[in-house]
Coordinates of C-alpha atoms in Angstrom, one line a residue:
Chain A
X1 CA 90.5 80.1 154.9
X2 CA 89.7 83.1 157.0
X3 CA 90.0 86.5 155.3
X4 CA 92.7 87.6 157.7
X5 CA 95.0 84.8 156.7
X6 CA 94.3 85.3 153.0
X7 CA 95.2 89.0 153.3
X8 CA 98.2 88.6 155.6
X9 CA 100.8 87.7 152.9
X10 CA 99.7 90.6 150.7
X11 CA 99.9 92.9 153.8
X12 CA 103.5 91.7 154.4
X13 CA 104.4 92.1 150.7
X14 CA 102.7 95.5 150.3
X15 CA 105.6 97.8 151.3
X16 CA 108.1 96.0 149.1
X17 CA 105.7 95.8 146.3
X18 CA 104.9 99.5 146.5
X19 CA 108.6 100.4 146.5
X20 CA 109.3 98.2 143.5
X21 CA 106.3 99.2 141.4
X22 CA 106.9 102.9 142.0
X23 CA 110.7 103.1 141.8
X24 CA 111.5 100.3 139.4
X25 CA 108.3 99.3 137.6
X26 CA 107.2 102.8 136.6
X27 CA 110.6 104.0 135.4
X28 CA 110.8 100.8 133.3
X29 CA 107.5 101.6 131.6
X30 CA 108.6 105.2 131.3
X31 CA 111.8 104.1 129.6
X32 CA 109.8 102.1 127.0
X33 CA 107.5 105.1 126.5
X34 CA 110.4 107.5 126.1
X35 CA 112.1 105.2 123.6
X36 CA 109.0 105.5 121.4
X37 CA 108.8 109.3 121.5
X38 CA 110.8 112.2 120.3
X39 CA 112.1 113.5 123.6
X40 CA 114.8 116.2 123.8
X41 CA 115.6 119.1 126.1
X42 CA 112.6 121.0 124.8
X43 CA 110.2 118.3 125.9
X44 CA 111.8 118.4 129.4
X45 CA 110.6 122.0 129.6
X46 CA 107.0 121.1 128.6
X47 CA 106.8 120.9 124.8
X48 CA 104.6 117.9 123.9
X49 CA 106.6 114.8 122.8
X50 CA 105.5 113.4 119.4
X51 CA 105.1 109.7 119.1
X52 CA 107.7 108.4 116.6
X53 CA 107.2 104.7 116.7
X54 CA 110.4 102.7 116.3
X55 CA 112.3 105.7 114.8
X56 CA 114.6 105.9 117.8
X57 CA 115.4 102.2 117.5
X58 CA 116.0 102.4 113.8
X59 CA 118.3 105.4 114.3
X60 CA 120.2 103.6 117.0
X61 CA 120.6 100.3 115.1
X62 CA 121.8 102.1 112.0
X63 CA 124.2 104.3 113.9
X64 CA 127.8 103.0 113.6
X65 CA 128.7 104.6 116.9
X66 CA 126.2 102.4 118.7
X67 CA 127.8 99.2 117.2
X68 CA 131.3 100.4 118.0
X69 CA 130.3 101.1 121.7
X70 CA 128.5 97.7 121.9
X71 CA 131.4 95.8 120.4
X72 CA 133.9 97.6 122.6
X73 CA 131.8 96.8 125.7
X74 CA 131.6 93.1 124.8
X75 CA 135.3 92.7 124.0
X76 CA 136.2 94.6 127.2
X77 CA 133.7 92.4 129.2
X78 CA 135.1 89.2 127.8
X79 CA 138.7 90.1 128.6
X80 CA 137.8 91.1 132.1
X81 CA 135.7 88.0 132.7
X82 CA 138.3 85.6 131.4
X83 CA 141.1 87.2 133.4
X84 CA 138.9 87.4 136.6
X85 CA 137.8 83.8 136.5
X86 CA 141.3 82.4 135.5
X87 CA 143.3 84.3 138.1
X88 CA 140.5 83.9 140.7
X89 CA 140.7 80.2 140.3
X90 CA 144.5 80.2 140.6
X91 CA 144.3 82.3 143.7
X92 CA 141.6 79.9 145.2
X93 CA 143.9 76.9 144.5
X94 CA 146.8 78.7 146.1
X95 CA 144.6 79.4 149.2
X96 CA 144.0 75.6 149.4
X97 CA 147.7 74.9 149.3
X98 CA 148.7 77.4 152.0
X99 CA 149.3 76.9 155.7
X100 CA 147.2 78.8 158.2
X101 CA 149.5 81.8 158.5
X102 CA 150.1 82.5 154.9
X103 CA 146.4 82.0 154.1
X104 CA 145.6 84.7 156.6
X105 CA 148.2 87.0 155.0
X106 CA 146.9 86.5 151.5
X107 CA 143.2 86.7 152.7
X108 CA 144.0 90.1 154.3
X109 CA 145.5 91.4 151.1
X110 CA 142.5 90.2 149.1
X111 CA 140.1 91.7 151.6
X112 CA 141.7 95.1 151.4
X113 CA 141.4 95.1 147.6
X114 CA 137.8 93.9 147.8
X115 CA 136.8 96.4 150.5
X116 CA 137.9 99.5 148.5
X117 CA 134.8 101.4 147.3
X118 CA 134.9 101.4 143.5
X119 CA 135.2 105.1 143.2
X120 CA 138.1 105.5 145.7
X121 CA 139.8 102.5 144.1
X122 CA 139.5 104.2 140.7
X123 CA 141.0 107.4 141.9
X124 CA 143.9 105.6 143.6
X125 CA 144.7 103.8 140.3
X126 CA 144.3 107.0 138.4
X127 CA 147.0 108.4 140.7
X128 CA 149.2 105.4 140.3
X129 CA 149.1 105.9 136.5
X130 CA 149.4 109.7 136.7
X131 CA 151.6 110.8 133.8
X132 CA 153.9 113.1 135.8
X133 CA 154.2 111.8 139.3
X134 CA 152.5 108.3 139.1
X135 CA 154.3 105.4 140.7
X136 CA 153.8 103.3 137.6
X137 CA 155.9 105.6 135.5
X138 CA 158.5 105.9 138.2
X139 CA 158.7 102.2 138.5
X140 CA 159.0 101.6 134.7
X141 CA 161.7 104.2 134.4
X142 CA 163.8 102.6 137.0
X143 CA 163.1 99.1 135.8
X144 CA 163.6 99.6 132.0
X145 CA 166.1 102.4 132.1
X146 CA 164.0 104.3 129.5
X147 CA 162.4 107.5 130.4
X148 CA 158.7 106.8 131.1
X149 CA 158.0 110.1 133.0
X150 CA 155.2 112.0 131.4
X151 CA 153.8 108.9 129.6
X152 CA 150.1 109.4 129.1
X153 CA 148.4 106.0 129.9
X154 CA 144.8 107.2 129.4
X155 CA 145.1 109.1 126.1
X156 CA 145.4 105.9 124.0
X157 CA 142.2 103.8 124.0
X158 CA 144.1 100.5 124.2
X159 CA 146.2 101.4 127.2
X160 CA 143.1 103.2 128.7
X161 CA 141.2 99.9 128.7
X162 CA 144.3 98.0 129.9
X163 CA 144.3 100.2 133.0
X164 CA 140.5 99.9 133.4
X165 CA 140.7 96.1 133.0
X166 CA 143.6 96.0 135.6
X167 CA 141.5 97.9 138.1
X168 CA 138.3 95.9 137.5
X169 CA 140.0 92.5 137.6
X170 CA 142.0 93.6 140.7
X171 CA 138.7 94.5 142.4
X172 CA 136.8 91.4 141.3
X173 CA 139.3 88.7 141.9
X174 CA 138.9 88.6 145.8
X175 CA 135.2 87.8 145.6
X176 CA 135.8 85.1 143.0
X177 CA 138.8 83.6 144.8
X178 CA 137.0 83.5 148.2
X179 CA 133.9 82.0 146.7
X180 CA 135.7 79.3 144.8
X181 CA 137.9 78.6 147.8
X182 CA 134.8 78.1 149.9
X183 CA 133.5 75.8 147.1
X184 CA 136.8 73.8 146.8
X185 CA 136.9 73.2 150.6
X186 CA 133.6 71.4 150.2
X187 CA 135.0 68.8 147.8
X188 CA 135.4 65.6 150.0
X189 CA 139.1 64.7 150.5
X190 CA 138.4 61.0 150.0
X191 CA 137.2 61.6 146.4
X192 CA 140.4 63.5 145.6
X193 CA 142.5 60.9 147.3
X194 CA 140.8 58.1 145.4
X195 CA 141.4 59.9 142.2
X196 CA 145.1 60.3 143.1
X197 CA 145.4 56.6 143.9
X198 CA 143.8 55.8 140.5
X199 CA 146.7 57.8 139.0
X200 CA 145.0 61.1 138.2
X201 CA 147.4 64.0 137.8
X202 CA 146.9 67.2 139.6
X203 CA 145.5 68.7 136.4
X204 CA 143.1 65.8 135.9
X205 CA 142.0 66.0 139.5
X206 CA 141.2 69.7 139.0
X207 CA 139.3 69.4 135.8
X208 CA 137.6 66.1 136.4
X209 CA 136.8 66.3 140.2
X210 CA 137.1 69.8 141.6
X211 CA 135.6 71.9 138.7
X212 CA 132.5 69.6 138.2
X213 CA 132.0 69.7 142.0
X214 CA 131.7 73.5 142.0
X215 CA 130.2 73.8 138.6
X216 CA 127.1 75.8 139.8
X217 CA 129.4 78.2 141.6
X218 CA 131.3 78.8 138.3
X219 CA 128.0 79.4 136.4
X220 CA 126.9 82.0 139.0
X221 CA 130.3 83.7 139.0
X222 CA 130.6 83.8 135.3
X223 CA 127.1 85.2 134.8
X224 CA 127.6 87.8 137.6
X225 CA 131.0 88.8 136.2
X226 CA 129.5 89.2 132.7
X227 CA 126.7 91.4 134.0
X228 CA 129.0 93.5 136.2
X229 CA 131.7 94.0 133.5
X230 CA 129.3 94.8 130.8
X231 CA 127.5 97.5 132.7
X232 CA 130.6 99.0 134.2
X233 CA 130.0 102.7 134.7
X234 CA 131.9 104.3 137.6
X235 CA 135.4 103.0 136.6
X236 CA 135.2 104.2 132.9
X237 CA 133.4 107.4 133.8
X238 CA 136.1 108.4 136.4
X239 CA 139.0 107.3 134.2
X240 CA 137.6 109.5 131.4
X241 CA 137.5 112.3 133.9
X242 CA 141.2 111.8 134.7
X243 CA 142.3 111.8 131.1
X244 CA 140.5 109.6 128.6
X245 CA 138.9 110.6 125.3
X246 CA 135.2 110.1 125.8
X247 CA 134.3 109.3 122.2
X248 CA 136.9 106.5 122.0
X249 CA 136.4 104.9 125.4
X250 CA 132.7 104.9 126.3
X251 CA 131.0 101.7 127.2
X252 CA 127.3 101.1 127.0
X253 CA 126.4 102.5 130.5
X254 CA 128.5 105.6 130.0
X255 CA 127.2 106.0 126.4
X256 CA 123.6 106.2 127.7
X257 CA 124.7 108.8 130.2
X258 CA 126.4 110.8 127.5
X259 CA 123.5 110.6 125.1
X260 CA 120.8 111.2 127.7
X261 CA 121.9 113.1 130.7
X262 CA 124.7 115.0 129.1
X263 CA 123.4 115.8 125.6
X264 CA 119.7 115.6 126.3
X265 CA 118.6 113.1 123.6
X266 CA 116.4 111.3 126.1
X267 CA 114.3 109.4 123.5
X268 CA 117.3 108.0 121.7
X269 CA 119.1 107.2 124.9
X270 CA 116.1 105.4 126.2
X271 CA 116.0 103.2 123.0
X272 CA 119.6 102.3 123.7
X273 CA 118.7 101.6 127.3
X274 CA 115.9 99.2 126.3
X275 CA 118.3 97.4 124.0
X276 CA 120.9 97.3 126.8
X277 CA 118.3 95.8 129.1
X278 CA 117.3 93.1 126.6
X279 CA 121.0 92.1 126.2
X280 CA 121.3 91.8 130.0
X281 CA 118.1 89.7 130.3
X282 CA 119.4 87.4 127.5
X283 CA 122.7 86.9 129.4
X284 CA 120.9 86.1 132.6
X285 CA 118.1 84.0 131.1
X286 CA 120.0 80.8 131.7
X287 CA 120.7 81.6 135.2
X288 CA 117.2 82.7 136.0
X289 CA 115.8 79.5 134.5
X290 CA 118.2 77.4 136.4
X291 CA 117.4 79.2 139.7
X292 CA 113.7 78.8 139.2
X293 CA 114.0 75.1 138.5
X294 CA 116.3 74.6 141.4
X295 CA 114.0 76.4 143.8
X296 CA 111.0 74.5 142.4
X297 CA 108.9 77.6 142.1
Chain B
X1 CA 117.8 70.3 168.5
X2 CA 120.4 72.8 167.7
X3 CA 118.9 75.8 166.1
X4 CA 121.9 78.1 165.4
X5 CA 123.3 76.7 162.2
X6 CA 119.9 76.2 160.5
X7 CA 119.8 79.6 158.9
X8 CA 123.3 79.4 157.7
X9 CA 122.8 76.0 156.2
X10 CA 119.8 77.2 154.2
X11 CA 121.8 79.9 152.5
X12 CA 124.4 77.6 151.1
X13 CA 126.6 77.6 154.3
X14 CA 128.7 80.7 154.3
X15 CA 132.2 79.5 154.9
X16 CA 134.3 81.7 157.1
X17 CA 137.1 82.8 154.8
X18 CA 139.8 83.4 157.4
X19 CA 139.0 80.4 159.5
X20 CA 141.3 77.4 159.3
X21 CA 140.4 75.3 156.3
X22 CA 138.2 72.2 156.5
X23 CA 141.0 70.0 155.6
X24 CA 144.0 70.1 157.9
X25 CA 146.9 68.4 156.5
X26 CA 150.1 67.3 158.2
X27 CA 153.0 67.9 155.8
X28 CA 155.8 65.5 155.4
X29 CA 159.3 67.0 155.5
X30 CA 159.9 66.8 151.8
X31 CA 157.0 69.1 151.1
X32 CA 158.3 71.9 153.3
X33 CA 160.4 73.4 150.4
X34 CA 157.4 73.5 148.1
X35 CA 155.1 75.0 150.8
X36 CA 157.7 77.6 151.4
X37 CA 157.7 78.5 147.7
X38 CA 153.9 78.8 147.8
X39 CA 154.1 80.9 150.9
X40 CA 156.5 83.3 149.1
X41 CA 154.0 83.5 146.1
X42 CA 151.2 84.2 148.5
X43 CA 153.2 87.0 150.2
X44 CA 154.0 88.6 146.9
X45 CA 150.3 88.3 145.8
X46 CA 149.1 89.8 149.1
X47 CA 151.4 92.7 148.7
X48 CA 150.3 93.3 145.1
X49 CA 146.6 93.3 146.0
X50 CA 147.2 95.5 149.1
X51 CA 149.6 97.9 147.3
X52 CA 147.0 100.4 145.9
X53 CA 145.4 100.7 149.4
X54 CA 148.9 101.2 150.9
X55 CA 149.7 103.8 148.3
X56 CA 146.5 105.7 149.0
X57 CA 147.3 105.9 152.7
X58 CA 151.0 106.7 152.0
X59 CA 150.2 109.6 149.6
X60 CA 147.6 111.0 152.0
X61 CA 150.2 111.4 154.7
X62 CA 152.9 113.1 152.6
X63 CA 153.3 116.8 152.2
X64 CA 152.2 118.2 148.9
X65 CA 155.7 119.1 147.7
X66 CA 156.8 115.5 148.2
X67 CA 153.7 114.0 146.5
X68 CA 154.4 116.0 143.3
X69 CA 158.1 115.8 143.4
X70 CA 160.7 114.2 141.2
X71 CA 161.4 111.5 143.8
X72 CA 159.3 108.6 144.9
X73 CA 158.5 108.4 148.6
X74 CA 157.7 104.8 149.4
X75 CA 156.7 105.6 153.0
X76 CA 155.6 108.8 154.7
X77 CA 159.1 109.9 155.9
X78 CA 157.7 113.4 156.5
X79 CA 154.4 112.8 158.1
X80 CA 151.6 115.4 157.8
X81 CA 147.9 115.7 158.4
X82 CA 147.6 118.7 156.2
X83 CA 146.0 116.7 153.3
X84 CA 143.2 115.6 155.7
X85 CA 142.7 119.1 156.8
X86 CA 142.5 120.3 153.1
X87 CA 140.1 117.5 152.2
X88 CA 137.7 118.0 155.1
X89 CA 137.8 121.8 155.5
X90 CA 139.5 123.2 152.5
X91 CA 136.7 122.5 150.0
X92 CA 134.7 125.7 150.0
X93 CA 132.4 124.8 147.1
X94 CA 131.5 121.3 148.2
X95 CA 132.2 120.8 151.9
X96 CA 132.9 117.5 153.5
X97 CA 130.7 117.6 156.6
X98 CA 127.4 117.9 154.8
X99 CA 128.5 115.1 152.4
X100 CA 129.3 112.9 155.3
X101 CA 126.0 113.7 156.9
X102 CA 124.1 112.9 153.6
X103 CA 126.0 109.6 153.2
X104 CA 125.3 108.6 156.8
X105 CA 121.6 109.4 156.5
X106 CA 121.0 107.7 153.2
X107 CA 122.9 104.6 154.4
X108 CA 121.1 104.4 157.6
X109 CA 117.7 104.8 155.9
X110 CA 118.4 102.1 153.3
X111 CA 119.9 99.7 155.9
X112 CA 116.9 99.9 158.2
X113 CA 114.2 100.0 155.6
X114 CA 115.6 97.2 153.5
X115 CA 115.9 94.9 156.5
X116 CA 112.4 95.5 157.7
X117 CA 110.7 95.3 154.2
X118 CA 112.8 92.3 153.2
X119 CA 111.8 90.5 156.5
X120 CA 108.1 91.1 155.9
X121 CA 108.3 90.1 152.2
X122 CA 110.4 87.0 152.9
X123 CA 107.8 85.8 155.4
X124 CA 105.0 86.3 152.9
X125 CA 107.0 84.3 150.3
X126 CA 108.0 81.4 152.6
X127 CA 105.1 81.0 155.0
X128 CA 102.2 81.4 152.7
X129 CA 101.0 79.8 149.5
X130 CA 99.0 82.4 147.6
X131 CA 98.2 83.3 144.0
X132 CA 100.9 85.6 142.5
X133 CA 103.7 84.2 144.7
X134 CA 105.6 82.6 141.9
X135 CA 105.0 85.7 139.7
X136 CA 106.5 87.9 142.4
X137 CA 109.6 85.8 143.0
X138 CA 110.2 85.5 139.2
X139 CA 109.8 89.3 138.9
X140 CA 112.3 90.1 141.5
X141 CA 114.7 87.7 139.9
X142 CA 114.3 89.4 136.6
X143 CA 114.3 92.9 138.0
X144 CA 117.8 92.2 139.5
X145 CA 119.1 91.8 136.0
X146 CA 117.9 95.2 134.7
X147 CA 120.9 97.5 134.7
X148 CA 120.5 100.7 136.7
X149 CA 122.5 102.4 134.0
X150 CA 119.6 101.8 131.6
X151 CA 117.0 103.4 134.0
X152 CA 119.0 106.5 135.0
X153 CA 117.0 108.8 132.7
X154 CA 113.5 107.7 133.7
X155 CA 114.5 107.5 137.4
X156 CA 115.9 111.0 137.2
X157 CA 112.7 112.3 135.6
X158 CA 110.5 110.5 138.2
X159 CA 112.5 112.1 141.1
X160 CA 112.4 115.4 139.2
X161 CA 108.7 115.3 138.7
X162 CA 108.2 114.8 142.4
X163 CA 110.4 117.8 143.0
X164 CA 112.7 115.6 145.1
X165 CA 116.0 116.1 143.4
X166 CA 118.8 116.7 145.9
X167 CA 116.9 115.1 148.8
X168 CA 118.2 112.2 150.9
X169 CA 114.7 110.7 150.9
X170 CA 114.6 110.4 147.1
X171 CA 118.0 108.8 146.8
X172 CA 117.2 106.5 149.7
X173 CA 114.1 105.3 147.9
X174 CA 116.0 104.7 144.7
X175 CA 118.6 102.7 146.6
X176 CA 115.9 100.8 148.6
X177 CA 114.2 99.7 145.4
X178 CA 117.6 98.7 144.0
X179 CA 118.6 96.5 147.0
X180 CA 115.2 95.0 147.7
X181 CA 115.1 92.2 145.1
X182 CA 118.5 90.9 146.4
X183 CA 117.7 91.3 150.1
X184 CA 114.3 89.7 149.8
X185 CA 115.8 86.8 147.8
X186 CA 118.6 86.3 150.3
X187 CA 116.4 86.5 153.4
X188 CA 113.9 84.2 151.9
X189 CA 116.6 81.5 151.9
X190 CA 117.3 82.1 155.6
X191 CA 113.6 82.1 156.6
X192 CA 113.2 78.8 154.8
X193 CA 115.9 77.4 157.2
X194 CA 113.8 78.3 160.3
X195 CA 111.4 75.4 160.9
X196 CA 107.8 76.5 160.6
X197 CA 107.0 74.1 163.5
X198 CA 108.6 76.5 165.9
X199 CA 106.1 79.2 164.9
X200 CA 103.3 76.7 165.1
X201 CA 104.4 75.6 168.6
X202 CA 104.4 79.2 169.7
X203 CA 100.9 79.8 168.3
X204 CA 99.6 76.7 170.1
X205 CA 101.0 78.2 173.3
X206 CA 98.8 81.2 172.6
X207 CA 101.0 83.5 170.5
X208 CA 99.3 85.4 167.7
X209 CA 100.8 84.9 164.2
X210 CA 102.6 88.2 163.9
X211 CA 103.9 87.7 167.5
X212 CA 105.2 84.3 166.5
X213 CA 107.1 85.8 163.6
X214 CA 108.5 88.5 165.7
X215 CA 109.4 86.5 168.8
X216 CA 110.4 83.2 167.3
X217 CA 111.5 83.6 163.6
X218 CA 113.1 87.1 163.7
X219 CA 115.7 86.3 166.4
X220 CA 116.8 83.2 164.5
X221 CA 117.5 85.2 161.4
X222 CA 120.6 87.0 162.6
X223 CA 123.0 85.6 160.0
X224 CA 120.5 86.4 157.2
X225 CA 119.9 89.9 158.5
X226 CA 123.7 90.5 158.6
X227 CA 124.1 89.4 155.0
X228 CA 121.2 91.7 154.0
X229 CA 122.5 94.6 156.0
X230 CA 126.0 94.3 154.6
X231 CA 124.7 94.4 151.1
X232 CA 122.5 97.4 151.7
X233 CA 125.3 99.2 153.5
X234 CA 127.8 98.7 150.7
X235 CA 125.3 99.7 148.1
X236 CA 124.2 102.9 149.8
X237 CA 127.7 104.0 150.9
X238 CA 129.5 103.3 147.6
X239 CA 126.9 104.0 145.0
X240 CA 128.0 106.7 142.6
X241 CA 125.9 106.9 139.4
X242 CA 122.5 107.6 140.8
X243 CA 123.9 110.0 143.4
X244 CA 125.7 111.8 140.6
X245 CA 122.5 112.6 138.7
X246 CA 120.2 113.1 141.7
X247 CA 122.4 114.9 144.2
X248 CA 124.0 117.7 142.2
X249 CA 123.9 120.6 144.7
X250 CA 127.1 121.1 146.6
X251 CA 125.4 120.8 150.0
X252 CA 123.4 117.7 149.1
X253 CA 126.2 115.5 147.6
X254 CA 127.0 112.1 149.1
X255 CA 130.6 111.2 149.8
X256 CA 131.3 109.6 146.4
X257 CA 130.0 112.6 144.5
X258 CA 131.9 114.9 146.8
X259 CA 135.1 112.9 146.2
X260 CA 134.8 113.4 142.5
X261 CA 134.5 117.2 142.8
X262 CA 138.2 117.3 143.9
X263 CA 139.2 116.8 140.3
X264 CA 137.2 119.5 138.8
X265 CA 137.7 122.1 141.6
X266 CA 141.4 122.7 140.7
X267 CA 143.1 122.5 137.4
X268 CA 146.0 120.4 138.6
X269 CA 144.7 117.6 140.9
X270 CA 145.8 117.9 144.5
X271 CA 146.6 114.2 144.8
X272 CA 147.5 114.3 148.4
X273 CA 144.1 115.8 149.4
X274 CA 142.3 113.5 147.0
X275 CA 143.9 110.5 148.5
X276 CA 143.0 111.8 152.0
X277 CA 139.4 112.1 150.8
X278 CA 139.5 108.5 149.4
X279 CA 140.8 107.2 152.8
X280 CA 137.9 108.9 154.5
X281 CA 135.4 107.3 152.2
X282 CA 137.1 103.9 152.3
X283 CA 137.7 103.5 156.1
X284 CA 134.2 102.7 157.1
X285 CA 133.9 100.0 154.4
X286 CA 137.3 98.4 155.2
X287 CA 136.4 98.3 158.9
X288 CA 133.0 96.8 158.1
X289 CA 134.6 94.2 155.8
X290 CA 137.1 93.1 158.5
X291 CA 134.2 92.7 161.0
X292 CA 131.8 90.7 158.8
X293 CA 134.1 89.1 156.3
X294 CA 133.1 85.5 157.2
X295 CA 129.5 86.0 156.1
X296 CA 130.3 87.7 152.8
X297 CA 130.9 85.0 150.3
X298 CA 128.3 82.4 151.2
X299 CA 125.6 85.0 151.5
X300 CA 126.4 86.5 148.2
X301 CA 126.6 83.3 146.4
X302 CA 123.3 82.0 147.8
X303 CA 121.4 85.1 146.9
X304 CA 123.4 85.9 143.8
X305 CA 123.2 88.8 141.4
X306 CA 122.8 92.5 141.4
X307 CA 126.0 94.6 141.5

């Protein structure tokens, strides 16, 4: 093979490789390094950082707050994923049932929710749940007859996370519904008809025919939702700014920000970040392996 | 041979969401009542999903005293542009115009750079067999899973050590590295769909290899480049966390960071102005979505991952 041809692929890869090594690879290594050193505000100003081995990890894993935050993140993630996938499936099935006009109407509604930038969406929902003038309190007052005006939704952690889950699920359903709808339309009509002739109920047709047909799509959607909902940052961060109590509502991403950027415990925060990364990789391992196999790499 | 659908098929056939469904059914009369019921459910659901967007626009058009009043105003019965004026020109500490400029610059930078780099990289990965190819593909798959939240400290320190805090170039580079794994992966699928024979034919006709890539393959990649571009655009325009820690000076903020300053600037939030600001940030994205919606789902599923 001539040298030019041997070099060409590397030449084509070089810019991407450079960007990834410098902006992703180096910080990853640096994150590991930081997690093994004592690194506080003073070190940021030039004081040498002493090597402390696994001290940061031990401190993290023996800290009750870390476990609270992790458990909170997981429970929140699970609730969001289950809601997103269930309601997303129902909406996709509804899209299948609709005529052309109503499908267009529903698609437009979904599209509007999907298109909202997460930050703008969060602020709008914060306004909807505003204690004094929010439409939610207005609505509840006129519906129930009780006086909801002045009700603080974000001060109680449970209702804080209920609001956060509502916003996240609202924003995530359109993508899930559209994707599943696209998958369902690929199921051959003859197969469904044959199942119907054989006496399969609608429920059986759904679980025995439609779901297995789009199984890979479900796997991708579930893994994606798990990753997105576990590392949620913007939504929680902004809701806290509107009126949540940080210590009782932080999730892993926000916790790292609090420990590191806000309080200056860079070493400890990096140890949490490494653990966080390992959790993410574990969740996605199945998906990565399946993809590699499918692509025959 | 029809060439147009090849790229699309390769990426798991993006299905146009709003196009008529694959199955067109003719309904017997007895099903009309049921389909009317489903239609009603769909209308309610559509309204529920669109409501926050509507409420944002509605609030942004109402005068301040009506926004923070005892009564609910379900539509802008007293229309005003004052909130937009306040949002755009009333913010002394962190002005709108520079934020818009920064967002436009960083988005443009990431859009163009990610499409060019991903095109090169996807060619390397699909058209050549070389040592390290598998390792590279596996690495970008794994890198996609590393949460940006975990890397915020080391990325911040890296940018800081280069003295590049508060610069569009630095934020653009961070975003570029963030979107590259996904864009390379997606585009790779589309390049796979362009028959290599076409390039070979062009080379037999006297084209050089780079010329064959540029003249033959590139034009056939339109759907893939749209998917790639959409993703890069959304990422760069919407991203909040990295912008929050890298762009801290009032004049170097991007739109999302600017939007958040509304809440801290005044004790009591000026909801009307905040909603006007949110509309300004959301409009380009909503327009973009309406234009490219058909390509969104298929492209995202085929490439998968990275939020």
